[in-house]
Coordinates of C-alpha atoms and ligand atoms in Angstrom, one line a residue:
M241 CA -27.6 -14.3 -3.2
N242 CA -24.4 -14.3 -5.5
V243 CA -20.9 -14.0 -4.8
F244 CA -17.8 -13.5 -6.6
E245 CA -14.1 -13.2 -6.1
G246 CA -11.7 -10.6 -6.7
K247 CA -8.9 -8.4 -6.1
T248 CA -9.1 -6.0 -3.6
I249 CA -7.8 -2.4 -4.8
Y250 CA -8.7 -0.9 -1.3
P251 CA -9.9 -3.1 1.6
G252 CA -13.0 -2.4 3.9
T253 CA -16.6 -3.2 3.8
A254 CA -18.9 -1.3 2.3
I255 CA -22.9 -2.1 1.4
G256 CA -25.2 0.0 -1.4
R257 CA -27.0 -0.3 -4.3
A258 CA -25.4 -0.4 -7.5
S259 CA -25.1 2.4 -9.8
I260 CA -23.4 1.9 -13.3
S261 CA -21.5 4.1 -15.3
S262 CA -22.6 4.4 -18.5
F263 CA -21.1 6.0 -21.1
V264 CA -21.8 7.6 -24.7
K265 CA -22.0 4.7 -27.2
C266 CA -20.5 5.9 -30.4
K267 CA -22.9 6.6 -33.2
Q268 CA -22.9 8.8 -36.2
T269 CA -24.7 11.7 -35.3
D270 CA -27.2 14.2 -37.2
D271 CA -24.7 16.9 -36.8
S272 CA -22.6 18.1 -39.8
Q273 CA -20.0 15.8 -40.7
D274 CA -18.2 18.9 -41.9
A275 CA -14.7 18.4 -41.0
Y276 CA -13.8 21.9 -40.2
T277 CA -16.7 22.1 -37.6
Q278 CA -15.9 18.8 -36.5
K279 CA -12.4 19.9 -35.8
E280 CA -13.8 22.8 -34.1
R281 CA -15.7 20.9 -31.6
Y282 CA -13.0 18.6 -31.0
F283 CA -10.8 21.6 -29.9
K284 CA -13.4 23.2 -27.6
A285 CA -14.5 20.0 -26.2
K286 CA -11.1 19.4 -24.9
E287 CA -10.6 22.7 -23.9
N288 CA -13.5 22.7 -21.6
V289 CA -12.4 19.4 -20.2
K290 CA -8.8 20.7 -19.6
N291 CA -10.5 23.6 -18.0
D292 CA -12.3 21.4 -15.7
L293 CA -9.6 19.4 -14.9
V294 CA -7.4 22.3 -13.8
S295 CA -10.1 23.8 -11.5
I296 CA -10.5 20.3 -9.8
C297 CA -6.7 20.4 -9.3
A298 CA -7.2 23.6 -7.2
T299 CA -9.4 21.5 -4.8
D300 CA -7.7 20.2 -1.8
F301 CA -6.4 16.5 -3.2
D302 CA -3.2 14.9 -1.9
S303 CA -0.3 15.1 -3.9
E304 CA -0.6 11.5 -5.7
V305 CA -4.1 12.7 -6.7
Y306 CA -3.2 15.9 -7.8
D307 CA -0.3 14.3 -9.9
I308 CA -2.6 12.0 -11.5
L309 CA -4.7 14.8 -12.4
K310 CA -1.9 16.8 -13.9
S311 CA -0.7 13.7 -15.8
Y312 CA -4.4 13.5 -17.7
I313 CA -3.7 17.3 -18.4
L314 CA -0.6 16.1 -20.1
I315 CA -2.4 13.5 -22.2
L316 CA -4.7 16.4 -23.6
E317 CA -1.8 18.2 -24.6
D318 CA -0.4 15.4 -26.6
E319 CA -0.1 16.1 -30.4
E320 CA 0.1 12.9 -31.6
F321 CA -3.5 12.1 -30.1
D322 CA -4.6 15.5 -31.8
S323 CA -3.4 14.7 -35.3
L324 CA -5.1 11.2 -34.9
V325 CA -8.4 12.5 -34.3
L326 CA -8.1 15.1 -37.0
N327 CA -7.1 12.4 -39.5
I328 CA -10.1 10.2 -38.6
I329 CA -12.4 13.3 -39.0
K330 CA -11.0 14.0 -42.5
V331 CA -10.4 10.5 -44.1
E332 CA -13.6 8.9 -42.2
K333 CA -15.7 12.0 -42.5
T334 CA -17.1 11.1 -38.7
S335 CA -18.0 13.1 -36.2
A336 CA -15.6 14.3 -33.5
E337 CA -17.4 11.7 -31.0
C338 CA -16.4 8.9 -33.5
A339 CA -13.0 10.4 -34.0
V340 CA -12.2 10.6 -30.2
K341 CA -13.7 7.0 -29.8
K342 CA -11.7 5.3 -32.4
A343 CA -8.4 7.2 -31.6
S344 CA -8.5 6.3 -27.9
E345 CA -9.1 2.8 -29.1
H346 CA -5.9 3.1 -31.3
F347 CA -4.0 4.6 -28.5
A348 CA -5.5 1.8 -25.9
S349 CA -4.6 -1.1 -27.9
M350 CA -1.2 0.4 -28.3
L351 CA -0.8 0.6 -24.6
K352 CA -2.0 -3.0 -24.0
K353 CA 0.5 -4.8 -26.2
S354 CA 3.0 -3.2 -23.9
G355 CA 4.5 -5.7 -21.5
D356 CA 5.0 -3.1 -18.9
A357 CA 2.4 -3.3 -16.2
Y358 CA 2.6 0.6 -15.3
I359 CA 1.9 1.6 -19.0
K360 CA -1.1 -1.2 -19.5
G361 CA -2.5 0.5 -16.6
R362 CA -2.8 3.5 -18.2
V363 CA -5.4 2.3 -20.7
S364 CA -8.1 3.2 -18.3
D365 CA -6.8 6.8 -18.3
V366 CA -7.3 7.3 -22.2
Y367 CA -10.5 5.4 -21.8
D368 CA -11.5 8.0 -19.1
L369 CA -10.4 11.0 -21.2
S370 CA -11.8 9.8 -24.5
D371 CA -15.5 9.6 -22.2
R372 CA -14.8 13.2 -20.7
I373 CA -13.9 14.9 -24.2
R374 CA -17.2 12.8 -25.7
E375 CA -19.4 13.9 -23.0
T376 CA -18.4 17.5 -23.4
L377 CA -19.0 17.0 -27.1
K378 CA -22.5 16.1 -26.2
E379 CA -23.0 19.3 -24.3
I380 CA -21.5 21.6 -26.8
S381 CA -24.1 20.4 -29.0
G382 CA -26.9 20.9 -26.3
A383 CA -28.0 17.2 -26.5
K384 CA -29.3 16.3 -23.1
E385 CA -27.7 13.0 -22.9
A386 CA -25.4 12.8 -20.3
S387 CA -22.7 10.1 -20.4
V388 CA -22.4 9.3 -17.0
K389 CA -26.0 8.0 -15.7
T390 CA -26.2 8.2 -12.0
D391 CA -29.0 6.2 -10.7
D392 CA -31.1 9.0 -9.0
S393 CA -33.5 6.6 -7.7
V394 CA -30.4 5.7 -5.1
K395 CA -29.9 8.7 -2.7
E396 CA -27.4 7.0 -0.7
A397 CA -23.9 6.5 -1.4
V398 CA -23.9 3.9 -4.0
I399 CA -21.8 1.2 -5.1
L400 CA -20.5 2.4 -8.5
V401 CA -20.1 -0.4 -11.0
S402 CA -17.8 0.0 -14.3
E403 CA -15.8 -1.8 -16.6
Y404 CA -12.9 0.8 -16.1
M405 CA -13.2 3.4 -13.3
S406 CA -13.0 6.6 -14.3
V407 CA -10.8 9.3 -12.1
T408 CA -12.7 12.2 -13.1
E409 CA -15.9 10.4 -12.1
I410 CA -14.8 9.4 -8.8
I411 CA -13.9 13.0 -8.2
K412 CA -16.8 14.2 -9.2
R413 CA -19.3 12.3 -7.5
G414 CA -17.3 12.7 -4.4
K415 CA -16.2 10.1 -1.8
E416 CA -19.1 10.8 0.4
N417 CA -21.6 9.7 -2.7
I418 CA -19.5 6.4 -3.4
A419 CA -19.6 3.6 -0.8
G420 CA -17.8 1.4 -2.9
L421 CA -16.4 0.8 -6.1
I422 CA -16.4 -2.5 -8.5
S423 CA -14.5 -3.0 -11.5
T424 CA -14.3 -5.6 -14.1
K425 CA -11.4 -4.5 -16.1
N426 CA -9.5 -2.5 -14.0
T427 CA -6.0 -3.1 -12.7
L428 CA -4.5 -2.8 -9.2
H429 CA -2.0 -0.1 -10.5
S430 CA -4.3 1.9 -12.5
H431 CA -4.8 5.7 -11.8
A432 CA -8.2 4.9 -10.9
S433 CA -7.3 2.3 -8.4
I434 CA -4.7 4.6 -6.9
V435 CA -7.3 7.1 -6.4
A436 CA -9.7 4.9 -4.7
R437 CA -6.7 3.6 -2.5
S438 CA -6.4 7.6 -1.5
L439 CA -9.8 8.3 -1.0
G440 CA -10.1 5.1 1.2
I441 CA -12.8 4.0 -0.5
P442 CA -13.7 0.1 -0.4
A443 CA -13.0 -0.9 -4.1
I444 CA -12.4 -4.2 -6.0
I445 CA -11.6 -5.7 -9.2
V446 CA -14.1 -8.5 -10.1
S447 CA -13.4 -9.7 -14.1
E448 CA -16.0 -12.6 -13.6
L449 CA -18.7 -9.8 -14.0
K450 CA -20.3 -10.2 -17.5
D451 CA -23.2 -8.2 -17.9
I452 CA -22.6 -5.1 -15.6
F453 CA -25.9 -3.6 -16.5
L454 CA -27.8 -6.5 -15.0
L455 CA -26.5 -5.1 -11.5
S456 CA -28.2 -1.7 -11.8
G457 CA -30.1 -0.8 -8.6
K458 CA -29.2 -4.2 -6.8
R459 CA -28.2 -4.3 -3.3
I460 CA -24.1 -5.3 -3.2
L461 CA -21.9 -5.7 0.0
I462 CA -18.1 -5.2 -0.8
D463 CA -16.1 -7.3 1.4
G464 CA -12.4 -5.8 0.8
F465 CA -10.9 -8.0 3.2
E466 CA -11.6 -11.1 1.7
G467 CA -11.8 -9.9 -1.5
K468 CA -15.9 -11.1 -2.4
I469 CA -18.7 -9.0 -3.6
Y470 CA -22.3 -10.6 -2.7
I471 CA -24.9 -9.5 -4.9
D472 CA -28.4 -9.6 -3.1
P473 CA -26.7 -10.6 0.3
S474 CA -28.9 -12.5 2.5
E475 CA -29.4 -10.4 6.1
E476 CA -27.3 -13.1 8.0
I477 CA -24.0 -12.1 5.9
V478 CA -25.1 -8.4 6.1
S479 CA -25.3 -8.7 9.9
E480 CA -22.0 -10.7 10.0
K481 CA -20.2 -8.3 8.4
K482 CA -21.5 -5.4 10.5
R483 CA -20.7 -7.7 13.5
E484 CA -16.9 -8.4 12.4
K485 CA -16.6 -4.6 11.5
E486 CA -17.8 -3.6 14.8
V487 CA -15.0 -5.9 16.3
Y488 CA -12.6 -4.5 14.0
A489 CA -13.4 -1.0 14.7
H490 CA -12.8 -0.6 18.4
S491 CA -10.0 -3.4 18.8
A492 CA -7.2 -1.2 18.9
D493 CA -9.5 1.9 20.4
G494 CA -6.7 4.2 22.3
I495 CA -3.5 2.2 21.1
T496 CA -0.9 3.4 18.4
V497 CA -0.7 1.1 15.7
Y498 CA 2.4 0.9 13.7
A499 CA 2.8 -2.0 10.7
N500 CA 5.1 -4.3 10.0
V501 CA 6.3 -4.5 6.2
T502 CA 9.1 -5.9 3.8
S503 CA 9.3 -3.2 1.1
A504 CA 9.0 0.0 0.3
R505 CA 5.8 -0.3 -1.4
D506 CA 4.6 -1.8 1.4
V507 CA 5.3 1.4 3.6
E508 CA 3.3 3.2 1.3
D509 CA 0.1 0.9 1.6
A510 CA 0.5 0.6 5.6
I511 CA 0.7 4.7 5.5
K512 CA -2.5 5.2 3.2
F513 CA -4.5 2.3 5.4
G514 CA -3.5 4.4 8.5
A515 CA -0.6 3.0 10.1
E516 CA 1.0 5.8 12.6
G517 CA 4.4 4.5 12.0
I518 CA 6.1 1.1 10.8
G519 CA 7.1 -0.9 13.8
L520 CA 9.5 -3.3 11.6
F521 CA 10.7 -3.3 8.4
R522 CA 12.5 -6.4 7.9
T523 CA 15.0 -5.8 5.5
E524 CA 16.6 -8.9 5.2
M525 CA 13.5 -10.0 2.7
F526 CA 15.5 -8.0 0.1
F527 CA 18.5 -9.9 0.9
L528 CA 16.6 -13.3 0.6
E529 CA 15.1 -12.2 -2.9
N530 CA 18.4 -11.9 -4.3
D531 CA 21.3 -14.2 -5.4
Y532 CA 23.8 -12.0 -4.1
F533 CA 24.6 -9.6 -1.2
P534 CA 22.6 -6.2 -2.3
T535 CA 25.1 -3.2 -2.9
E536 CA 25.2 -0.6 -0.7
E537 CA 23.7 1.7 -3.4
E538 CA 21.0 -1.1 -3.8
Q539 CA 19.9 -1.0 -0.2
F540 CA 20.3 2.9 -0.1
E541 CA 17.6 3.4 -2.7
I542 CA 15.1 0.9 -1.0
Y543 CA 15.6 2.7 2.5
K544 CA 15.3 5.9 1.3
T545 CA 12.3 5.4 -0.8
S546 CA 10.8 3.9 2.3
A547 CA 11.5 6.7 4.2
I548 CA 10.0 9.0 1.6
N549 CA 6.9 6.6 1.7
A550 CA 6.7 6.8 5.1
A551 CA 5.9 10.8 4.8
G552 CA 7.3 11.8 7.9
K553 CA 6.4 8.9 10.2
E554 CA 8.3 6.6 12.1
L555 CA 10.0 4.3 10.0
V556 CA 12.0 1.3 12.2
L557 CA 14.2 -0.5 9.9
R558 CA 15.7 -3.8 11.3
T559 CA 19.4 -4.9 10.2
I560 CA 19.1 -8.2 8.7
D561 CA 18.0 -11.1 10.6
L562 CA 19.4 -13.9 8.7
G563 CA 20.1 -17.3 9.9
D564 CA 17.9 -20.4 10.6
D565 CA 15.2 -20.5 7.9
K566 CA 16.2 -17.2 6.4
T567 CA 19.5 -18.2 5.0
P568 CA 20.4 -17.6 1.4
A569 CA 22.1 -20.0 -0.9
Y570 CA 25.0 -17.6 -1.1
L571 CA 25.6 -16.8 2.3
N572 CA 28.3 -19.5 3.2
L573 CA 27.6 -20.4 6.6
K574 CA 30.4 -21.6 8.6
D575 CA 28.3 -21.6 11.7
K576 CA 25.1 -22.8 11.4
E577 CA 24.1 -21.7 14.9
L578 CA 24.3 -18.0 14.4
R579 CA 21.4 -15.6 13.7
G580 CA 20.2 -12.4 13.8
I581 CA 22.8 -9.8 15.4
K582 CA 25.4 -12.5 16.2
L583 CA 25.2 -13.6 12.3
C584 CA 25.5 -9.7 11.4
L585 CA 28.5 -9.1 14.0
S586 CA 30.3 -12.3 12.6
M587 CA 30.2 -10.5 8.9
P588 CA 31.5 -7.1 9.6
E589 CA 31.6 -6.1 6.3
I590 CA 28.1 -7.0 5.2
F591 CA 26.8 -5.4 8.3
K592 CA 28.9 -2.0 7.9
T593 CA 27.3 -1.8 4.4
Q594 CA 24.0 -2.3 5.8
L595 CA 24.5 0.5 8.4
K596 CA 26.0 3.1 5.9
A597 CA 22.9 2.7 3.8
L598 CA 20.8 3.0 6.6
L599 CA 22.6 6.1 8.0
R600 CA 22.7 7.9 4.4
A601 CA 18.7 7.2 4.0
S602 CA 18.3 8.8 7.4
V603 CA 18.0 12.2 5.8
F604 CA 15.1 11.4 4.1
G605 CA 12.7 10.9 6.5
N606 CA 12.6 9.5 10.5
I607 CA 14.3 6.5 10.3
S608 CA 15.0 4.6 13.4
I609 CA 17.4 1.4 13.2
M610 CA 16.5 -1.8 15.3
F611 CA 18.8 -5.0 16.0
P612 CA 17.3 -8.5 16.0
M613 CA 17.7 -11.0 18.8
I614 CA 20.2 -8.8 21.1
S615 CA 20.9 -11.0 23.9
S616 CA 23.9 -9.5 25.7
M617 CA 25.9 -6.6 26.3
D618 CA 29.1 -7.3 24.5
E619 CA 26.7 -7.6 21.7
V620 CA 25.6 -4.3 22.4
E621 CA 29.2 -2.8 22.5
E622 CA 30.4 -4.3 19.6
V623 CA 27.0 -3.2 17.3
K624 CA 27.9 0.4 18.6
R625 CA 31.3 0.2 17.8
F626 CA 30.6 -0.7 14.4
L627 CA 28.0 2.0 14.0
E628 CA 30.6 4.6 15.7
E629 CA 33.1 3.4 12.8
V630 CA 30.6 3.8 9.8
K631 CA 29.8 7.5 11.2
A632 CA 33.0 8.4 11.3
E633 CA 33.5 7.2 8.0
L634 CA 30.6 9.2 6.4
K635 CA 31.6 12.3 8.0
T636 CA 35.3 12.3 6.6
K637 CA 33.2 12.0 3.2
N638 CA 30.7 14.7 4.1
I639 CA 28.1 12.4 3.5
A640 CA 25.1 13.5 5.6
F641 CA 23.0 11.2 8.2
N642 CA 20.9 12.2 11.1
E643 CA 23.5 12.0 14.0
A644 CA 20.6 11.8 16.4
I645 CA 19.1 8.4 14.8
K646 CA 17.2 6.3 17.3
L647 CA 18.6 3.1 18.4
G648 CA 16.1 0.2 19.0
A649 CA 16.8 -3.3 20.4
M650 CA 14.4 -6.3 19.6
I651 CA 13.7 -7.9 23.2
E652 CA 12.9 -11.8 21.7
T653 CA 15.0 -14.1 23.9
P654 CA 14.7 -14.8 27.6
E655 CA 18.4 -13.5 28.0
A656 CA 17.5 -10.1 26.5
V657 CA 14.7 -9.7 29.5
V658 CA 17.1 -10.6 32.2
I659 CA 19.5 -7.8 31.0
A660 CA 16.2 -5.7 30.0
D661 CA 17.3 -3.0 32.7
A662 CA 20.8 -2.4 31.1
L663 CA 19.7 -2.7 28.0
A664 CA 17.3 0.2 28.3
K665 CA 20.1 2.5 28.9
E666 CA 21.7 1.9 25.8
F667 CA 18.6 2.1 23.8
D668 CA 15.9 4.6 22.6
F669 CA 13.2 1.9 22.4
F670 CA 12.7 -1.6 22.7
S671 CA 10.3 -3.7 20.6
V672 CA 9.3 -7.3 21.9
G673 CA 9.6 -10.1 19.1
S674 CA 7.1 -12.3 20.5
N675 CA 7.4 -15.1 17.7
D676 CA 11.1 -15.9 19.3
L677 CA 10.5 -15.0 22.8
T678 CA 8.0 -17.7 22.7
Q679 CA 10.0 -20.2 21.3
Y680 CA 13.0 -19.4 23.6
A681 CA 10.8 -19.2 26.9
L682 CA 9.0 -22.2 26.0
G683 CA 11.7 -24.2 24.1
V684 CA 9.1 -24.9 21.6
N685 CA 10.7 -24.7 18.1
R686 CA 8.6 -22.2 15.9
L687 CA 9.0 -23.9 12.5
N688 CA 8.4 -27.6 13.6
S689 CA 4.5 -28.3 13.1
E690 CA 4.6 -31.0 15.4
E691 CA 5.6 -29.0 18.3
E692 CA 2.5 -26.3 17.0
K693 CA 0.2 -27.2 20.1
N694 CA 2.6 -26.3 22.4
Y695 CA 3.5 -23.1 20.9
N696 CA 1.5 -20.4 22.7
Q697 CA 2.6 -16.4 22.5
K698 CA -0.3 -15.8 25.1
D699 CA 1.3 -18.7 27.9
P700 CA 1.5 -16.9 31.2
K701 CA 5.4 -17.6 31.2
V702 CA 5.7 -15.3 28.0
L703 CA 3.5 -12.9 29.3
S704 CA 5.6 -12.4 32.4
L705 CA 8.5 -11.8 30.1
I706 CA 6.7 -9.5 28.1
K707 CA 5.6 -7.2 31.3
A708 CA 9.1 -7.3 32.4
T709 CA 10.3 -5.8 29.4
V710 CA 7.6 -3.0 29.4
E711 CA 8.3 -2.3 33.1
A712 CA 12.3 -2.2 32.2
A713 CA 11.3 0.6 29.5
H714 CA 9.3 2.6 31.0
N715 CA 11.5 2.7 34.2
A716 CA 14.0 3.5 31.8
K717 CA 11.6 6.0 30.3
I718 CA 12.1 4.8 26.9
T719 CA 9.4 3.7 24.4
V720 CA 8.3 0.1 24.1
G721 CA 6.2 -1.6 21.3
I722 CA 6.0 -5.5 20.3
C723 CA 6.0 -6.2 16.7
G724 CA 5.4 -10.1 16.7
E725 CA 2.3 -12.1 16.1
L726 CA 0.8 -11.3 19.4
A727 CA 0.4 -8.1 18.5
S728 CA -1.8 -8.8 15.1
D729 CA -4.4 -10.9 17.4
I730 CA -7.3 -8.9 17.4
S731 CA -8.8 -10.2 20.3
F732 CA -5.8 -9.3 22.4
M733 CA -5.2 -5.8 21.6
S734 CA -6.9 -4.6 24.9
N735 CA -4.8 -6.5 27.1
L736 CA -1.6 -5.4 25.0
K737 CA -2.9 -2.0 25.6
E738 CA -3.3 -2.9 29.5
I739 CA 0.2 -4.3 29.4
G740 CA 1.3 -0.8 28.9
F741 CA 2.6 -0.9 25.2
D742 CA 3.3 2.6 23.7
Y743 CA 2.3 1.0 20.5
I744 CA 1.9 -2.2 18.9
S745 CA 2.8 -3.3 15.2
V746 CA 0.8 -5.2 13.1
S747 CA 0.5 -6.9 9.7
I748 CA -0.9 -5.5 6.7
P749 CA -4.0 -7.4 6.7
V750 CA -4.7 -6.9 10.1
L751 CA -4.1 -3.1 9.9
E752 CA -6.4 -3.1 6.9
K753 CA -9.4 -4.6 9.3
I754 CA -8.8 -2.4 12.3
K755 CA -7.8 1.0 10.3
C756 CA -9.6 0.6 7.2
K757 CA -13.7 0.9 8.2
Ligands
PEP144 C1 9.5 -11.8 16.4 O1 10.5 -12.9 16.8 O2 8.7 -11.8 17.1 C2 10.0 -11.2 15.0 C3 9.0 -9.9 14.8 O3 10.9 -11.3 14.4 P1 10.6 -12.3 13.1 O4 9.3 -12.7 13.4 O5 11.0 -11.5 12.2 O6 11.9 -13.6 13.7
MG145 MG1 12.5 -12.8 15.8

């Protein structure tokens, strides 16, 4: 058994026999090298590939895959590429196949030089199209050789191994015939990677693999959670991974799973991995990355993109929870004790700027606003006053926002649990922050490693506060979720369901495990 580490494109486990993509090798053909004939062959092949893509586009794919296929069609319409191919045919007197290969290598080498990761990611698209055109040229010539050899001896879904994964190959083979994907040269953001994620196929980049042809027909296990592949895996490893998969698969049965995120990109990933909503967007992370308070416009763009990425699902954006270990250098804290909502209320302009950005973004999706560390009714009153001020300002400026936007309170201090009944009358939902609730309920500093042994989110005292919160929420007929680390404890999920949570909000790695089978 050989084990290699790689970068996960899409998580999940998969086992199957390796099938290698092998493409037409460039060789001088016996075909006439007459430039006119080669030119005609090139245009005919290109037209066939284009028609093929147009008909694939008519199939029912999600919009991302559709956009990728459309971008392929645009590359095919690129006149610069045509003139490069025609020039090579004319000057070097080569076959159309060779000219296409050389032209694509020239294009790819230009793209590889770019410092921009997105442009570099297009290299595999160029190779993919070049392979398609050359395959079609062979077909036009009546050659029997297929450019993509499928391993016919392998009838079950295969682990498709390639240097550059091909969008068209993945789509043509079909999800049901591909258990997993391994590439040696793809980038995480290439179109083929996007398609793999979109179709939910476990996929991994393993640059260490040198001679992929030696893998043909071998049994391979992909563990996308750990970012590893096992070649000829032992039976022990196979059973261990199957067992893990079983545990993961049923751990969240019957409970709605949301995700915790820190960026618009995370929102996109979480939805792809099967999150039913976003239960906690820690907006302060963007404030911590910057060396100044992000402007309203900068915040608006992030919240708007996140709302769009959430694709209609609920997106709970928590207002900044700064202070304590999350204090950016530019935040000149007079009172070191302030954190969460107390700190926000002490900086009205900063707080109102964030509320404005959040409200403006609310028309682009299903946004809710949640407030951290709420501990008194006075704070609630102040929060609502600021919110009303901001709404009034937007109205006078004729700026659209969702008037009925839902508001939530994080329940993460024992004080909040004590007043939970009153809070439940003021909010549309609660979300239990078990990380802080544990430290305040047990008097244990969550940041102090010495005290770690006494920090237990499943301590009966913490659990009784949690149960009281759920009861208060349900008595008032509002929803209640949990977004602290306790929600991400796979072995505790059925207990959270029993306690009565309407949803749990988990970290992305845990979401992958329980949702990406
Ligand atoms: C929590 O306290 O449980 C929580 C989710 O908030 P944070 O970890 O960001 O303090
Ligand atoms: Mg907290």
